[in-house]
Amino acid sequence: MSGPLEGWRVLDLTQGIAGPYVTKLCSDYGANVLKVERPGVGDASRNIGPFPGDHPNVDASGMFLTLNTGKHSVTLNLKTKTGREILLRLAKEADLVVESFRAGTLERLDLAPERFAEANPSAALVRISNFGQTGPMRDFSADDLTAYAAAGILQVTGEPDREPVGLGIYTPLFLAGAIVAPMALAAMRAAHRDGQQEVVDFSIQEGLAGSMDRGGTNLVSFQYSGALMVERRERVLINSLPNGVFPCADGYIQVTTQVNWFDRFCRVIGRPEWITDPRMTSNLNNPLEIGGEVEAAFYEWLLPRTKQQAMEEAQAVGWPLSALNTPADVIRDPHFRERGFFVGIDHPQAGHIELPGLAVRFSDTPGEVRRPPLLGEHTFEVLAGLGYAPQEIAALRAESVI
Amino acid sequence: MSDRRPPLDGVRVLAQGLVWAGPFSTVILSDLGAEVIEVESIQHLNPTRTQMRHIPDVVMESVGGTYYVNRDPSEGFWNRQAWFNYGKRGCKSVTLNLHSARGRELFLELVKQSDAFIENNAAGVVDSLGIGWDVLHATNPRLIMVRFPGFGITGPYSHHKGYGSNMEAVAGHTMVRGYADADPSLTPASLHGDPNAGAHVAWAVQAALLARERTGEGQLIEISQSEAVLHHIAYDILDYTLNGRETGQRGNNHPAFAPYGVFPCAGHDRWIAIAVTSDEGFAALSEVIGAPELASDERFATTIDRLRHRSEVNAAVGERTGAMQNEQLAKALQERGVTASALAHQQEMHEDEHLRSRGYFNSITHPEAGTHLYPGPLAKLERTVAVPPFQPAPTLGQHNEYVLKDLLGLDDAAYQQLIEEQVIGDTYLESATA
């Protein structure tokens, strides 16, 4: 179905997580995305997995599949002169070029931003790198965990008496991709409007450092009050009521209970008499006095219930208690099911797969999650489209240009 | 001559963007040049500014006070708040009591002159105020509306109350990121889904603007924060859908590499993150930490061996790093091609030579908060947003005159009447609540 970006053309030189997420958004929402990959090898995420049956296969790596839906794949060896010439011919047709090579790589390949401007002055070039295209740390490597460390957020993530703990594998890089995505559309808009190239220098470190999962706000708080949030937070009892993660019949739940929700809490756990009991109501902020008793009653209600049952009963009265879902729970979850969030796709190598679907829902131009490409699946048709004859394409293949 | 007009020049966005997704969407849109007008009121506290009309000393002295300039609780503290002043930099503020007929009428007039309205009020709020999609679309067919509640606007959980930690829980995020060897009750909230949703809002507004150029019509966009964050644990979701496998809490463990994780360094609570992804990398690490014998230990010979002996190899590395200074060690490892970063804190970020050389921190003078350094543009758009025209965040109701007189054409008498009727104002009423 037509998406909001229908008619826009994107040349995708990215690999890994952050860059491909930017171009995935373009692709799922209607843009025509042509992904350029290294012959024989392809995007690094083709080697990440998880693989069906744990059998490595560049065409069936889960991370590649989910990040490259609907794109077209052409292989090009950019270390060859012909490969670069073909690339610039493709750039001529693109409104947006996105790359995530190590900083400085394009210049080394004689593909500096000016070359793209010559090919199409009305296009944007978005450059995604670990630490940006300038500065003393420009050439340092990073991955999701170390980027989160360099962004100043890992230090405050975790328990105070333990080592800091990251967010789950690859997670910060998805956030980096989400942050650069609006910048990419803005750059494309400005380039198109002005007929002048726009180049974006995005540093993953800087994007995460300024984000609002404590990065940016902690930096400004430090300026405002001198407070150094170096240490991971102590878990403090915010009141006498249950707050945090608790075990239930089949797993765990997460709950927040503010004192002004005491009546809802009492009704749900079957202690309505507490609502008017001054011994309770006068001690709602005094956990030492009644916290143990409250917790015992809470467990008495919670332990026989599944996480789904507990959530439904609590949320029915506006008490924010939620199931701590595992991946299996998420796939079966009635809410995501009813909303049709997961999308089934038939793939020639991976079979029938279910992928996370459209998180942004447009009422009139919804977009669509389409099958990700095999490595080089569209090389022939793309080159033919540029006017290469079949024999010439065969020659390029023989010379390992494609 | 290069054109330096920002990309979203001429685009007007009305915002009721609450913590945290809201302010993250507005800082991006504002940095990109949109005119973002925060629609507030003197009757209801804007939770990005404060959740309390007066801040008790006990709160000011706690972590909750660190967000206010010099922890000063005197009147107007809501104009001196870090979250708001970062997330709303360059935005404008109008106060309109949307519960009053006049306030609602003026809001609809403003909608006629706006390109987008973004909101993440609690479920049902915009409809009960009479500013739901049908009304706004009829008022201005070109208006784009973005709604981004925690669980979406349809489905069994659409009425669920929740914070970031609830959305992460339901999306499966909490259960895969906890310490590998600990109970889930020890997994801290990450607040990661909020900036993610905010970035998607800033993206969606622009995508809809491009679609509008083609169709001439605005549209309603819905972003469920929990669905947006679900992509981030794709690895574990797909391992389940493809292989039926649930690894559970991974902590800092990587499925394919070891040693990998956060290791202690010299000093109190100092750490380094190290990612060794090859045998050569492990040999280099062993040398840099003064333990070349590790590379020849047969338990650690190959990646597969090290994964089999993950806790042993991690312990052996941690034993050596514990005596080393984290930044120097990171630099030494990077020079040998090993991916590593010191865990930095805010002061180190401010003093960081690399970030300074890139001009990451920028000074903004706010009329009430004073002059401070703020994180820079989240990306450098070299022609149009390289040196952003950073303006301070607005004080409450600072742009009432601009909005009501300049945009909506009210005369002095009508404006004065709005003040008297408390439809607008520039300080919270004593009775204001969250």
mmCIF file with all atom_site columns, C-alpha atoms in Angstrom, chain A residues 3-4 6 21 29 50-51 53-54 62 131 133-137 140-141 143 146 149-152 155 159 162-164 166-167 169 171 174 178 182 185-186 189-190 193-194 196-202 206 210 212-214 217 219 221-225 227 229 231-233 252 254 258 261 308 311 315 318 320 322-328 331-333 335 339 357 361-365, chain B residues 1-3 5-7 20 24 63 66-67 69-70 85-86 151 154-157 160-161 163 165-166 169-170 172-173 175 177 179 181 183-184 188 190-192 196 199-200 203 206 214 219-223 227 231-232 235 238-243 245-246 252 254-255 260 268-269 271 275 334 339 341 343-344 346 349-350 354-355 357-358 360 372-374 378 380-384:
data_model
loop_
_atom_site.group_PDB
_atom_site.id
_atom_site.type_symbol
_atom_site.label_atom_id
_atom_site.label_alt_id
_atom_site.label_comp_id
_atom_site.label_asym_id
_atom_site.label_entity_id
_atom_site.label_seq_id
_atom_site.pdbx_PDB_ins_code
_atom_site.Cartn_x
_atom_site.Cartn_y
_atom_site.Cartn_z
_atom_site.occupancy
_atom_site.B_iso_or_equiv
_atom_site.pdbx_formal_charge
_atom_site.auth_seq_id
_atom_site.auth_comp_id
_atom_site.auth_asym_id
_atom_site.auth_atom_id
_atom_site.pdbx_PDB_model_num
ATOM 1   C CA . GLY A 1 3   ? 3.253  5.126   1.953  1.00 0.00 ? 3   GLY A CA 1
ATOM 2   C CA . PRO A 1 4   ? 3.913  8.784   2.741  1.00 0.00 ? 4   PRO A CA 1
ATOM 3   C CA . GLU A 1 6   ? 6.105  7.325   -2.257 1.00 0.00 ? 6   GLU A CA 1
ATOM 4   C CA . TYR A 1 21  ? 17.014 1.231   10.341 1.00 0.00 ? 21  TYR A CA 1
ATOM 5   C CA . TYR A 1 29  ? 6.808  3.851   4.153  1.00 0.00 ? 29  TYR A CA 1
ATOM 6   C CA . PRO A 1 50  ? 19.788 -15.403 14.380 1.00 0.00 ? 50  PRO A CA 1
ATOM 7   C CA . PHE A 1 51  ? 19.566 -17.977 11.591 1.00 0.00 ? 51  PHE A CA 1
ATOM 8   C CA . GLY A 1 53  ? 17.971 -23.724 12.615 1.00 0.00 ? 53  GLY A CA 1
ATOM 9   C CA . ASP A 1 54  ? 21.246 -21.930 13.478 1.00 0.00 ? 54  ASP A CA 1
ATOM 10  C CA . GLY A 1 62  ? 17.222 -12.482 11.190 1.00 0.00 ? 62  GLY A CA 1
ATOM 11  C CA . PHE A 1 131 ? 32.138 9.395   16.619 1.00 0.00 ? 131 PHE A CA 1
ATOM 12  C CA . GLN A 1 133 ? 33.554 12.703  10.640 1.00 0.00 ? 133 GLN A CA 1
ATOM 13  C CA . THR A 1 134 ? 35.922 14.976  12.629 1.00 0.00 ? 134 THR A CA 1
ATOM 14  C CA . GLY A 1 135 ? 37.722 15.069  15.971 1.00 0.00 ? 135 GLY A CA 1
ATOM 15  C CA . PRO A 1 136 ? 40.474 13.119  17.718 1.00 0.00 ? 136 PRO A CA 1
ATOM 16  C CA . MET A 1 137 ? 38.345 10.018  18.296 1.00 0.00 ? 137 MET A CA 1
ATOM 17  C CA . PHE A 1 140 ? 37.822 4.782   17.068 1.00 0.00 ? 140 PHE A CA 1
ATOM 18  C CA . SER A 1 141 ? 35.612 1.767   16.672 1.00 0.00 ? 141 SER A CA 1
ATOM 19  C CA . ASP A 1 143 ? 29.552 -1.193  18.967 1.00 0.00 ? 143 ASP A CA 1
ATOM 20  C CA . THR A 1 146 ? 30.731 0.741   23.923 1.00 0.00 ? 146 THR A CA 1
ATOM 21  C CA . ALA A 1 149 ? 29.400 3.834   27.411 1.00 0.00 ? 149 ALA A CA 1
ATOM 22  C CA . ALA A 1 150 ? 30.912 6.683   25.392 1.00 0.00 ? 150 ALA A CA 1
ATOM 23  C CA . ALA A 1 151 ? 27.561 8.484   25.413 1.00 0.00 ? 151 ALA A CA 1
ATOM 24  C CA . GLY A 1 152 ? 27.633 8.704   29.211 1.00 0.00 ? 152 GLY A CA 1
ATOM 25  C CA . GLN A 1 155 ? 27.524 4.532   33.791 1.00 0.00 ? 155 GLN A CA 1
ATOM 26  C CA . GLU A 1 159 ? 22.350 -1.668  40.178 1.00 0.00 ? 159 GLU A CA 1
ATOM 27  C CA . ARG A 1 162 ? 27.112 -4.139  40.578 1.00 0.00 ? 162 ARG A CA 1
ATOM 28  C CA . GLU A 1 163 ? 28.660 -3.501  37.192 1.00 0.00 ? 163 GLU A CA 1
ATOM 29  C CA . PRO A 1 164 ? 26.611 -1.282  34.866 1.00 0.00 ? 164 PRO A CA 1
ATOM 30  C CA . GLY A 1 166 ? 23.558 -2.485  28.901 1.00 0.00 ? 166 GLY A CA 1
ATOM 31  C CA . LEU A 1 167 ? 20.165 -2.392  27.269 1.00 0.00 ? 167 LEU A CA 1
ATOM 32  C CA . ILE A 1 169 ? 21.943 -6.661  22.327 1.00 0.00 ? 169 ILE A CA 1
ATOM 33  C CA . THR A 1 171 ? 19.377 -1.896  21.249 1.00 0.00 ? 171 THR A CA 1
ATOM 34  C CA . PHE A 1 174 ? 18.273 1.122   16.940 1.00 0.00 ? 174 PHE A CA 1
ATOM 35  C CA . ALA A 1 178 ? 15.628 6.432   15.069 1.00 0.00 ? 178 ALA A CA 1
ATOM 36  C CA . PRO A 1 182 ? 14.184 12.658  11.111 1.00 0.00 ? 182 PRO A CA 1
ATOM 37  C CA . LEU A 1 185 ? 14.168 13.491  5.973  1.00 0.00 ? 185 LEU A CA 1
ATOM 38  C CA . ALA A 1 186 ? 14.969 17.104  6.907  1.00 0.00 ? 186 ALA A CA 1
ATOM 39  C CA . ARG A 1 189 ? 13.677 18.218  2.164  1.00 0.00 ? 189 ARG A CA 1
ATOM 40  C CA . ALA A 1 190 ? 16.237 21.043  2.311  1.00 0.00 ? 190 ALA A CA 1
ATOM 41  C CA . ARG A 1 193 ? 13.825 22.666  -1.830 1.00 0.00 ? 193 ARG A CA 1
ATOM 42  C CA . ASP A 1 194 ? 17.057 24.595  -2.408 1.00 0.00 ? 194 ASP A CA 1
ATOM 43  C CA . GLN A 1 196 ? 21.673 22.450  -3.099 1.00 0.00 ? 196 GLN A CA 1
ATOM 44  C CA . GLN A 1 197 ? 23.232 19.416  -1.487 1.00 0.00 ? 197 GLN A CA 1
ATOM 45  C CA . GLU A 1 198 ? 22.863 18.947  2.261  1.00 0.00 ? 198 GLU A CA 1
ATOM 46  C CA . VAL A 1 199 ? 25.375 16.774  4.123  1.00 0.00 ? 199 VAL A CA 1
ATOM 47  C CA . VAL A 1 200 ? 24.573 15.356  7.552  1.00 0.00 ? 200 VAL A CA 1
ATOM 48  C CA . ASP A 1 201 ? 27.354 14.379  9.940  1.00 0.00 ? 201 ASP A CA 1
ATOM 49  C CA . PHE A 1 202 ? 25.748 12.146  12.565 1.00 0.00 ? 202 PHE A CA 1
ATOM 50  C CA . GLU A 1 206 ? 26.460 12.495  20.150 1.00 0.00 ? 206 GLU A CA 1
ATOM 51  C CA . GLY A 1 210 ? 21.733 14.013  23.798 1.00 0.00 ? 210 GLY A CA 1
ATOM 52  C CA . MET A 1 212 ? 16.264 11.640  26.647 1.00 0.00 ? 212 MET A CA 1
ATOM 53  C CA . ASP A 1 213 ? 16.889 8.329   28.278 1.00 0.00 ? 213 ASP A CA 1
ATOM 54  C CA . ARG A 1 214 ? 18.865 10.337  30.824 1.00 0.00 ? 214 ARG A CA 1
ATOM 55  C CA . THR A 1 217 ? 18.817 15.580  30.636 1.00 0.00 ? 217 THR A CA 1
ATOM 56  C CA . LEU A 1 219 ? 24.057 16.714  30.963 1.00 0.00 ? 219 LEU A CA 1
ATOM 57  C CA . SER A 1 221 ? 21.077 18.878  35.100 1.00 0.00 ? 221 SER A CA 1
ATOM 58  C CA . PHE A 1 222 ? 24.813 18.890  35.715 1.00 0.00 ? 222 PHE A CA 1
ATOM 59  C CA . GLN A 1 223 ? 24.936 22.412  34.291 1.00 0.00 ? 223 GLN A CA 1
ATOM 60  C CA . TYR A 1 224 ? 21.953 23.522  36.355 1.00 0.00 ? 224 TYR A CA 1
ATOM 61  C CA . SER A 1 225 ? 22.813 22.163  39.789 1.00 0.00 ? 225 SER A CA 1
ATOM 62  C CA . ALA A 1 227 ? 24.859 17.373  40.472 1.00 0.00 ? 227 ALA A CA 1
ATOM 63  C CA . MET A 1 229 ? 24.823 11.516  38.420 1.00 0.00 ? 229 MET A CA 1
ATOM 64  C CA . GLU A 1 231 ? 26.255 6.392   40.458 1.00 0.00 ? 231 GLU A CA 1
ATOM 65  C CA . ARG A 1 232 ? 23.534 4.030   39.575 1.00 0.00 ? 232 ARG A CA 1
ATOM 66  C CA . ARG A 1 233 ? 20.431 4.786   41.597 1.00 0.00 ? 233 ARG A CA 1
ATOM 67  C CA . TYR A 1 252 ? 6.826  -11.322 36.785 1.00 0.00 ? 252 TYR A CA 1
ATOM 68  C CA . GLN A 1 254 ? 6.016  -4.397  36.821 1.00 0.00 ? 254 GLN A CA 1
ATOM 69  C CA . GLN A 1 258 ? 1.133  6.152   43.868 1.00 0.00 ? 258 GLN A CA 1
ATOM 70  C CA . TRP A 1 261 ? -4.301 5.357   43.990 1.00 0.00 ? 261 TRP A CA 1
ATOM 71  C CA . GLN A 1 308 ? -1.963 -11.389 32.227 1.00 0.00 ? 308 GLN A CA 1
ATOM 72  C CA . MET A 1 311 ? -2.543 -6.827  34.539 1.00 0.00 ? 311 MET A CA 1
ATOM 73  C CA . GLN A 1 315 ? -5.552 -1.837  34.581 1.00 0.00 ? 315 GLN A CA 1
ATOM 74  C CA . GLY A 1 318 ? -6.326 2.524   36.123 1.00 0.00 ? 318 GLY A CA 1
ATOM 75  C CA . PRO A 1 320 ? -0.459 0.763   36.109 1.00 0.00 ? 320 PRO A CA 1
ATOM 76  C CA . SER A 1 322 ? 2.002  -4.573  33.450 1.00 0.00 ? 322 SER A CA 1
ATOM 77  C CA . ALA A 1 323 ? 3.155  -8.036  32.500 1.00 0.00 ? 323 ALA A CA 1
ATOM 78  C CA . LEU A 1 324 ? 6.891  -8.557  32.146 1.00 0.00 ? 324 LEU A CA 1
ATOM 79  C CA . ASN A 1 325 ? 6.646  -10.353 28.830 1.00 0.00 ? 325 ASN A CA 1
ATOM 80  C CA . THR A 1 326 ? 9.255  -12.702 27.427 1.00 0.00 ? 326 THR A CA 1
ATOM 81  C CA . PRO A 1 327 ? 9.723  -12.874 23.639 1.00 0.00 ? 327 PRO A CA 1
ATOM 82  C CA . ALA A 1 328 ? 7.296  -15.817 23.485 1.00 0.00 ? 328 ALA A CA 1
ATOM 83  C CA . ILE A 1 331 ? 4.520  -12.927 20.030 1.00 0.00 ? 331 ILE A CA 1
ATOM 84  C CA . ARG A 1 332 ? 1.311  -14.312 21.529 1.00 0.00 ? 332 ARG A CA 1
ATOM 85  C CA . ASP A 1 333 ? 0.232  -11.112 23.272 1.00 0.00 ? 333 ASP A CA 1
ATOM 86  C CA . HIS A 1 335 ? -2.875 -6.639  22.220 1.00 0.00 ? 335 HIS A CA 1
ATOM 87  C CA . ARG A 1 339 ? -3.450 -4.635  16.370 1.00 0.00 ? 339 ARG A CA 1
ATOM 88  C CA . GLY A 1 357 ? 5.730  -4.450  11.743 1.00 0.00 ? 357 GLY A CA 1
ATOM 89  C CA . ARG A 1 361 ? 0.542  4.143   11.502 1.00 0.00 ? 361 ARG A CA 1
ATOM 90  C CA . PHE A 1 362 ? -0.561 6.695   8.918  1.00 0.00 ? 362 PHE A CA 1
ATOM 91  C CA . SER A 1 363 ? -4.317 6.868   8.394  1.00 0.00 ? 363 SER A CA 1
ATOM 92  C CA . ASP A 1 364 ? -4.197 7.635   4.658  1.00 0.00 ? 364 ASP A CA 1
ATOM 93  C CA . THR A 1 365 ? -0.794 6.393   3.492  1.00 0.00 ? 365 THR A CA 1
ATOM 94  C CA . MET B 2 1   ? 25.489 31.494  -2.339 1.00 0.00 ? 1   MET B CA 1
ATOM 95  C CA . SER B 2 2   ? 24.444 28.678  -0.086 1.00 0.00 ? 2   SER B CA 1
ATOM 96  C CA . ASP B 2 3   ? 20.971 28.802  1.342  1.00 0.00 ? 3   ASP B CA 1
ATOM 97  C CA . ARG B 2 5   ? 17.243 28.399  5.770  1.00 0.00 ? 5   ARG B CA 1
ATOM 98  C CA . PRO B 2 6   ? 16.592 25.489  8.151  1.00 0.00 ? 6   PRO B CA 1
ATOM 99  C CA . PRO B 2 7   ? 14.780 22.501  6.635  1.00 0.00 ? 7   PRO B CA 1
ATOM 100 C CA . TRP B 2 20  ? 9.781  12.056  27.824 1.00 0.00 ? 20  TRP B CA 1
ATOM 101 C CA . PHE B 2 24  ? 12.515 14.670  22.630 1.00 0.00 ? 24  PHE B CA 1
ATOM 102 C CA . VAL B 2 63  ? 17.673 13.684  43.053 1.00 0.00 ? 63  VAL B CA 1
ATOM 103 C CA . THR B 2 66  ? 19.010 18.383  40.536 1.00 0.00 ? 66  THR B CA 1
ATOM 104 C CA . TYR B 2 67  ? 16.964 19.404  37.494 1.00 0.00 ? 67  TYR B CA 1
ATOM 105 C CA . VAL B 2 69  ? 18.861 25.746  38.586 1.00 0.00 ? 69  VAL B CA 1
ATOM 106 C CA . ASN B 2 70  ? 20.754 25.835  41.899 1.00 0.00 ? 70  ASN B CA 1
ATOM 107 C CA . ASN B 2 85  ? 14.703 23.878  28.929 1.00 0.00 ? 85  ASN B CA 1
ATOM 108 C CA . TYR B 2 86  ? 16.525 21.240  26.893 1.00 0.00 ? 86  TYR B CA 1
ATOM 109 C CA . PHE B 2 151 ? 0.082  1.274   23.833 1.00 0.00 ? 151 PHE B CA 1
ATOM 110 C CA . THR B 2 154 ? -6.715 0.775   19.557 1.00 0.00 ? 154 THR B CA 1
ATOM 111 C CA . GLY B 2 155 ? -6.498 -2.703  21.035 1.00 0.00 ? 155 GLY B CA 1
ATOM 112 C CA . PRO B 2 156 ? -7.107 -4.232  24.470 1.00 0.00 ? 156 PRO B CA 1
ATOM 113 C CA . TYR B 2 157 ? -4.339 -2.254  26.208 1.00 0.00 ? 157 TYR B CA 1
ATOM 114 C CA . HIS B 2 160 ? -3.697 0.961   30.012 1.00 0.00 ? 160 HIS B CA 1
ATOM 115 C CA . LYS B 2 161 ? -1.925 3.414   32.208 1.00 0.00 ? 161 LYS B CA 1
ATOM 116 C CA . TYR B 2 163 ? 5.186  4.772   32.326 1.00 0.00 ? 163 TYR B CA 1
ATOM 117 C CA . SER B 2 165 ? 8.865  0.937   32.467 1.00 0.00 ? 165 SER B CA 1
ATOM 118 C CA . ASN B 2 166 ? 5.385  -0.506  31.767 1.00 0.00 ? 166 ASN B CA 1
ATOM 119 C CA . ALA B 2 169 ? 7.821  -4.615  30.216 1.00 0.00 ? 169 ALA B CA 1
ATOM 120 C CA . VAL B 2 170 ? 4.980  -5.468  27.840 1.00 0.00 ? 170 VAL B CA 1
ATOM 121 C CA . GLY B 2 172 ? 9.575  -7.756  26.240 1.00 0.00 ? 172 GLY B CA 1
ATOM 122 C CA . HIS B 2 173 ? 12.470 -5.361  26.618 1.00 0.00 ? 173 HIS B CA 1
ATOM 123 C CA . MET B 2 175 ? 13.146 -9.430  30.320 1.00 0.00 ? 175 MET B CA 1
ATOM 124 C CA . ARG B 2 177 ? 18.273 -6.896  29.257 1.00 0.00 ? 177 ARG B CA 1
ATOM 125 C CA . TYR B 2 179 ? 21.660 -9.178  34.589 1.00 0.00 ? 179 TYR B CA 1
ATOM 126 C CA . ASP B 2 181 ? 22.508 -14.123 36.782 1.00 0.00 ? 181 ASP B CA 1
ATOM 127 C CA . ASP B 2 183 ? 16.282 -11.978 39.489 1.00 0.00 ? 183 ASP B CA 1
ATOM 128 C CA . PRO B 2 184 ? 14.290 -9.661  37.162 1.00 0.00 ? 184 PRO B CA 1
ATOM 129 C CA . PRO B 2 188 ? 16.417 -1.160  36.432 1.00 0.00 ? 188 PRO B CA 1
ATOM 130 C CA . SER B 2 190 ? 15.966 2.155   31.143 1.00 0.00 ? 190 SER B CA 1
ATOM 131 C CA . LEU B 2 191 ? 13.622 4.945   29.926 1.00 0.00 ? 191 LEU B CA 1
ATOM 132 C CA . HIS B 2 192 ? 14.755 3.969   26.487 1.00 0.00 ? 192 HIS B CA 1
ATOM 133 C CA . ASN B 2 196 ? 12.747 6.359   20.608 1.00 0.00 ? 196 ASN B CA 1
ATOM 134 C CA . ALA B 2 199 ? 12.380 10.541  17.382 1.00 0.00 ? 199 ALA B CA 1
ATOM 135 C CA . HIS B 2 200 ? 9.697  8.643   15.458 1.00 0.00 ? 200 HIS B CA 1
ATOM 136 C CA . TRP B 2 203 ? 10.180 11.619  11.585 1.00 0.00 ? 203 TRP B CA 1
ATOM 137 C CA . GLN B 2 206 ? 8.044  15.208  8.165  1.00 0.00 ? 206 GLN B CA 1
ATOM 138 C CA . ARG B 2 214 ? 1.259  15.111  -3.045 1.00 0.00 ? 214 ARG B CA 1
ATOM 139 C CA . GLN B 2 219 ? -3.667 12.758  8.164  1.00 0.00 ? 219 GLN B CA 1
ATOM 140 C CA . LEU B 2 220 ? -3.803 11.121  11.575 1.00 0.00 ? 220 LEU B CA 1
ATOM 141 C CA . ILE B 2 221 ? -0.692 9.264   12.676 1.00 0.00 ? 221 ILE B CA 1
ATOM 142 C CA . GLU B 2 222 ? -0.538 6.899   15.577 1.00 0.00 ? 222 GLU B CA 1
ATOM 143 C CA . ILE B 2 223 ? 2.676  5.711   17.198 1.00 0.00 ? 223 ILE B CA 1
ATOM 144 C CA . GLU B 2 227 ? 5.553  -1.224  19.309 1.00 0.00 ? 227 GLU B CA 1
ATOM 145 C CA . HIS B 2 231 ? 12.080 -3.433  17.060 1.00 0.00 ? 231 HIS B CA 1
ATOM 146 C CA . HIS B 2 232 ? 14.975 -2.882  19.437 1.00 0.00 ? 232 HIS B CA 1
ATOM 147 C CA . TYR B 2 235 ? 17.367 -10.275 17.875 1.00 0.00 ? 235 TYR B CA 1
ATOM 148 C CA . LEU B 2 238 ? 13.515 -13.411 15.914 1.00 0.00 ? 238 LEU B CA 1
ATOM 149 C CA . ASP B 2 239 ? 15.483 -16.063 17.759 1.00 0.00 ? 239 ASP B CA 1
ATOM 150 C CA . TYR B 2 240 ? 12.121 -17.061 19.182 1.00 0.00 ? 240 TYR B CA 1
ATOM 151 C CA . THR B 2 241 ? 10.138 -16.853 15.939 1.00 0.00 ? 241 THR B CA 1
ATOM 152 C CA . LEU B 2 242 ? 12.853 -18.607 13.912 1.00 0.00 ? 242 LEU B CA 1
ATOM 153 C CA . ASN B 2 243 ? 14.112 -21.126 16.441 1.00 0.00 ? 243 ASN B CA 1
ATOM 154 C CA . ARG B 2 245 ? 14.563 -20.192 21.613 1.00 0.00 ? 245 ARG B CA 1
ATOM 155 C CA . GLU B 2 246 ? 14.357 -17.885 24.607 1.00 0.00 ? 246 GLU B CA 1
ATOM 156 C CA . ASN B 2 252 ? 26.122 -7.688  28.980 1.00 0.00 ? 252 ASN B CA 1
ATOM 157 C CA . HIS B 2 254 ? 27.031 -11.183 23.629 1.00 0.00 ? 254 HIS B CA 1
ATOM 158 C CA . PRO B 2 255 ? 25.804 -14.350 21.892 1.00 0.00 ? 255 PRO B CA 1
ATOM 159 C CA . TYR B 2 260 ? 32.626 -8.880  26.116 1.00 0.00 ? 260 TYR B CA 1
ATOM 160 C CA . HIS B 2 268 ? 35.644 4.181   42.804 1.00 0.00 ? 268 HIS B CA 1
ATOM 161 C CA . ASP B 2 269 ? 32.905 2.953   40.469 1.00 0.00 ? 269 ASP B CA 1
ATOM 162 C CA . TRP B 2 271 ? 34.453 0.998   34.369 1.00 0.00 ? 271 TRP B CA 1
ATOM 163 C CA . ALA B 2 275 ? 34.115 -5.849  22.897 1.00 0.00 ? 275 ALA B CA 1
ATOM 164 C CA . GLN B 2 334 ? 41.665 1.326   20.364 1.00 0.00 ? 334 GLN B CA 1
ATOM 165 C CA . THR B 2 339 ? 36.732 -1.836  20.461 1.00 0.00 ? 339 THR B CA 1
ATOM 166 C CA . SER B 2 341 ? 35.178 2.850   25.622 1.00 0.00 ? 341 SER B CA 1
ATOM 167 C CA . LEU B 2 343 ? 32.147 4.687   30.868 1.00 0.00 ? 343 LEU B CA 1
ATOM 168 C CA . ALA B 2 344 ? 31.950 8.465   30.986 1.00 0.00 ? 344 ALA B CA 1
ATOM 169 C CA . GLN B 2 346 ? 28.505 14.074  32.752 1.00 0.00 ? 346 GLN B CA 1
ATOM 170 C CA . MET B 2 349 ? 31.461 14.430  28.776 1.00 0.00 ? 349 MET B CA 1
ATOM 171 C CA . HIS B 2 350 ? 31.631 18.189  29.212 1.00 0.00 ? 350 HIS B CA 1
ATOM 172 C CA . HIS B 2 354 ? 36.655 14.990  21.176 1.00 0.00 ? 354 HIS B CA 1
ATOM 173 C CA . LEU B 2 355 ? 33.208 16.435  21.836 1.00 0.00 ? 355 LEU B CA 1
ATOM 174 C CA . SER B 2 357 ? 36.587 19.736  19.085 1.00 0.00 ? 357 SER B CA 1
ATOM 175 C CA . ARG B 2 358 ? 33.274 18.975  17.382 1.00 0.00 ? 358 ARG B CA 1
ATOM 176 C CA . TYR B 2 360 ? 28.990 19.538  20.722 1.00 0.00 ? 360 TYR B CA 1
ATOM 177 C CA . HIS B 2 372 ? 24.451 27.195  30.397 1.00 0.00 ? 372 HIS B CA 1
ATOM 178 C CA . LEU B 2 373 ? 25.901 24.672  27.984 1.00 0.00 ? 373 LEU B CA 1
ATOM 179 C CA . TYR B 2 374 ? 23.459 22.306  26.276 1.00 0.00 ? 374 TYR B CA 1
ATOM 180 C CA . LEU B 2 378 ? 21.788 15.752  17.530 1.00 0.00 ? 378 LEU B CA 1
ATOM 181 C CA . LYS B 2 380 ? 25.026 18.361  12.087 1.00 0.00 ? 380 LYS B CA 1
ATOM 182 C CA . LEU B 2 381 ? 23.219 19.391  8.916  1.00 0.00 ? 381 LEU B CA 1
ATOM 183 C CA . GLU B 2 382 ? 26.243 21.126  7.497  1.00 0.00 ? 382 GLU B CA 1
ATOM 184 C CA . ARG B 2 383 ? 24.514 23.735  5.338  1.00 0.00 ? 383 ARG B CA 1
ATOM 185 C CA . THR B 2 384 ? 21.300 24.478  7.225  1.00 0.00 ? 384 THR B CA 1
#
